[in-house]
Amino acid sequence: TFDSTRGFPGEGPKQLVVTTANITSAGSIKQLDLDRSSLWCIQEHRLTDENTTAIRYTLKNQGWCTYMAPSLATTTSTSGRVGFIWQPNITLACEPQSLVKGRLALIIIKTARWGNINICSLYGHTGNKSATMNTKLFEYLMGHAMVSKNLFAGGGDWNIGL
């Protein structure tokens, strides 16, 4: 039977959609169709600190929140930055954080139905043919997920050759 206090089908909250994007492959954050997702896990954006501030300002004016973790400095450039872009209607349990500099970031969202959900953005090590560094990164991610006892999802660019 119909209950007028519960609304009609489709009137509830929008579905949460989580998407991952390697920005070097995409070309630029500006080339993403941000409206296709509620929360973006970002890898390899290579933004400098100045550019991070500029893109944060631009995205805020477009109605988005951002977190871009610190990058790894190399002899020639910056590498490995990870982060998140999300819609402001998503409630966070705490500030996003960098778990492994330049490689692994965590955002924890609050949901009414499922409680807190941990979402990780991971960018694997390149040039690691045996994949031992990426295996350690994955084990760290899984250990962190299991200790928290929250639901979790991980997205990213693993950089493992076959």
Short mmCIF file of C-alpha atoms in Angstrom, two decimals:
data_model
loop_
_atom_site.label_atom_id
_atom_site.label_comp_id
_atom_site.label_asym_id
_atom_site.label_seq_id
_atom_site.Cartn_x
_atom_site.Cartn_y
_atom_site.Cartn_z
CA THR A 1 0.00 0.00 0.00
CA PHE A 2 1.06 3.57 -0.65
CA ASP A 3 2.42 5.56 2.32
CA SER A 4 2.30 9.33 1.63
CA THR A 5 5.09 9.98 4.19
CA ARG A 6 7.59 7.97 2.15
CA GLY A 7 7.33 9.72 -1.21
CA PHE A 8 7.27 8.12 -4.62
CA PRO A 9 9.85 5.78 -6.19
CA GLY A 10 12.79 7.77 -7.51
CA GLU A 11 12.30 10.69 -5.11
CA GLY A 12 14.88 9.48 -2.60
CA PRO A 13 18.52 10.42 -2.42
CA LYS A 14 20.63 10.14 -5.54
CA GLN A 15 22.60 6.93 -5.96
CA LEU A 16 26.24 7.13 -4.86
CA VAL A 17 28.52 6.59 -7.86
CA VAL A 18 32.27 6.21 -7.29
CA THR A 19 34.62 6.48 -10.30
CA THR A 20 38.39 6.30 -10.67
CA ALA A 21 40.52 8.28 -13.13
CA ASN A 22 44.21 8.35 -14.00
CA ILE A 23 44.62 12.00 -14.94
CA THR A 24 47.79 11.50 -16.98
CA SER A 25 45.82 9.10 -19.19
CA ALA A 26 42.76 11.36 -19.26
CA GLY A 27 44.87 14.39 -20.21
CA SER A 28 43.63 16.75 -17.49
CA ILE A 29 41.15 16.99 -14.64
CA LYS A 30 39.33 19.56 -16.77
CA GLN A 31 38.63 16.87 -19.39
CA LEU A 32 36.67 14.67 -16.96
CA ASP A 33 32.88 14.68 -17.20
CA LEU A 34 32.57 15.20 -13.44
CA ASP A 35 28.76 14.98 -13.44
CA ARG A 36 29.00 11.26 -14.30
CA SER A 37 30.01 10.48 -10.70
CA SER A 38 29.38 11.53 -7.10
CA LEU A 39 32.94 10.86 -5.97
CA TRP A 40 36.10 10.59 -8.07
CA CYS A 41 39.22 8.70 -6.96
CA ILE A 42 42.08 10.50 -8.70
CA GLN A 43 45.53 9.10 -9.54
CA GLU A 44 48.64 10.57 -11.17
CA HIS A 45 47.37 14.10 -11.53
CA ARG A 46 50.89 15.62 -11.32
CA LEU A 47 49.62 19.01 -10.18
CA THR A 48 52.15 21.24 -8.45
CA ASP A 49 51.16 22.87 -5.16
CA GLU A 50 50.27 26.09 -7.05
CA ASN A 51 48.17 24.21 -9.62
CA THR A 52 46.47 22.19 -6.85
CA THR A 53 45.30 25.43 -5.24
CA ALA A 54 44.06 26.76 -8.59
CA ILE A 55 42.13 23.58 -9.50
CA ARG A 56 40.65 23.39 -5.99
CA TYR A 57 39.35 26.96 -6.41
CA THR A 58 37.99 26.23 -9.90
CA LEU A 59 36.22 23.04 -8.79
CA LYS A 60 34.82 24.74 -5.67
CA ASN A 61 33.25 27.40 -7.92
CA GLN A 62 31.69 24.54 -9.94
CA GLY A 63 30.22 23.01 -6.77
CA TRP A 64 32.81 20.32 -5.99
CA CYS A 65 35.00 19.52 -2.97
CA THR A 66 38.60 18.32 -3.40
CA TYR A 67 41.48 16.70 -1.60
CA MET A 68 44.80 16.23 -3.36
CA ALA A 69 47.43 14.38 -1.33
CA PRO A 70 51.09 15.45 -1.35
CA SER A 71 53.17 14.22 -4.27
CA LEU A 72 56.44 12.36 -4.44
CA ALA A 73 59.29 14.56 -5.59
CA THR A 74 61.55 13.05 -8.23
CA THR A 75 64.68 14.47 -9.82
CA THR A 76 62.71 15.61 -12.88
CA SER A 77 59.14 16.29 -11.72
CA THR A 78 56.37 15.37 -9.29
CA SER A 79 54.85 11.93 -9.42
CA GLY A 80 52.20 9.74 -7.95
CA ARG A 81 49.71 12.19 -6.60
CA VAL A 82 46.35 10.77 -5.55
CA GLY A 83 43.21 12.45 -4.29
CA PHE A 84 39.46 12.84 -4.44
CA ILE A 85 36.82 15.09 -5.98
CA TRP A 86 33.32 14.80 -4.49
CA GLN A 87 29.94 16.46 -4.43
CA PRO A 88 29.28 18.54 -1.31
CA ASN A 89 26.12 16.58 -0.45
CA ILE A 90 28.37 13.65 0.54
CA THR A 91 28.96 13.71 4.29
CA LEU A 92 32.47 12.87 5.42
CA ALA A 93 33.26 11.11 8.70
CA CYS A 94 36.60 12.97 8.89
CA GLU A 95 39.03 14.88 6.69
CA PRO A 96 40.51 12.85 3.80
CA GLN A 97 44.04 11.69 4.50
CA SER A 98 47.19 10.48 2.84
CA LEU A 99 48.09 6.97 4.04
CA VAL A 100 51.17 6.48 1.83
CA LYS A 101 52.62 9.69 0.38
CA GLY A 102 51.79 10.03 -3.29
CA ARG A 103 50.42 6.48 -3.49
CA LEU A 104 47.41 5.92 -1.25
CA ALA A 105 44.73 8.27 0.06
CA LEU A 106 41.61 7.57 2.13
CA ILE A 107 38.24 9.27 2.33
CA ILE A 108 35.56 8.03 4.74
CA ILE A 109 31.97 8.85 3.86
CA LYS A 110 28.96 8.57 6.16
CA THR A 111 25.82 6.90 4.91
CA ALA A 112 22.49 6.42 6.68
CA ARG A 113 22.03 2.87 5.46
CA TRP A 114 25.55 1.41 5.54
CA GLY A 115 27.36 3.51 8.14
CA ASN A 116 30.87 4.68 7.29
CA ILE A 117 32.45 3.54 4.03
CA ASN A 118 36.22 3.78 3.49
CA ILE A 119 37.18 4.63 -0.08
CA CYS A 120 40.81 4.52 -1.14
CA SER A 121 42.54 6.00 -4.17
CA LEU A 122 45.69 4.07 -5.05
CA TYR A 123 48.46 4.72 -7.54
CA GLY A 124 50.85 1.78 -7.85
CA HIS A 125 54.60 1.98 -8.31
CA THR A 126 55.84 1.99 -11.90
CA GLY A 127 58.86 0.05 -13.12
CA ASN A 128 58.42 -2.61 -10.43
CA LYS A 129 58.38 -5.73 -12.63
CA SER A 130 58.20 -8.20 -9.74
CA ALA A 131 55.31 -6.17 -8.26
CA THR A 132 56.68 -6.54 -4.72
CA MET A 133 56.24 -2.83 -3.94
CA ASN A 134 52.65 -2.90 -5.22
CA THR A 135 51.96 -6.11 -3.28
CA LYS A 136 53.11 -4.34 -0.09
CA LEU A 137 50.93 -1.36 -0.96
CA PHE A 138 47.93 -3.64 -1.51
CA GLU A 139 48.61 -5.51 1.76
CA TYR A 140 48.76 -2.18 3.61
CA LEU A 141 45.45 -1.14 2.03
CA MET A 142 43.79 -4.44 2.97
CA GLY A 143 45.17 -4.36 6.51
CA HIS A 144 43.86 -0.83 6.99
CA ALA A 145 40.45 -1.84 5.60
CA MET A 146 40.16 -4.88 7.85
CA VAL A 147 41.15 -3.02 11.03
CA SER A 148 38.57 -0.28 10.44
CA LYS A 149 35.72 -2.82 10.12
CA ASN A 150 33.95 -0.37 7.77
CA LEU A 151 32.78 -1.28 4.30
CA PHE A 152 35.50 -0.31 1.85
CA ALA A 153 36.25 0.18 -1.79
CA GLY A 154 39.57 0.77 -3.47
CA GLY A 155 40.12 2.19 -6.90
CA GLY A 156 43.15 3.16 -8.84
CA ASP A 157 46.00 2.46 -11.18
CA TRP A 158 47.99 -0.58 -10.03
CA ASN A 159 50.81 -0.43 -12.64
CA ILE A 160 51.34 -4.17 -12.75
CA GLY A 161 52.55 -5.58 -16.05
CA LEU A 162 51.53 -9.03 -17.24
#
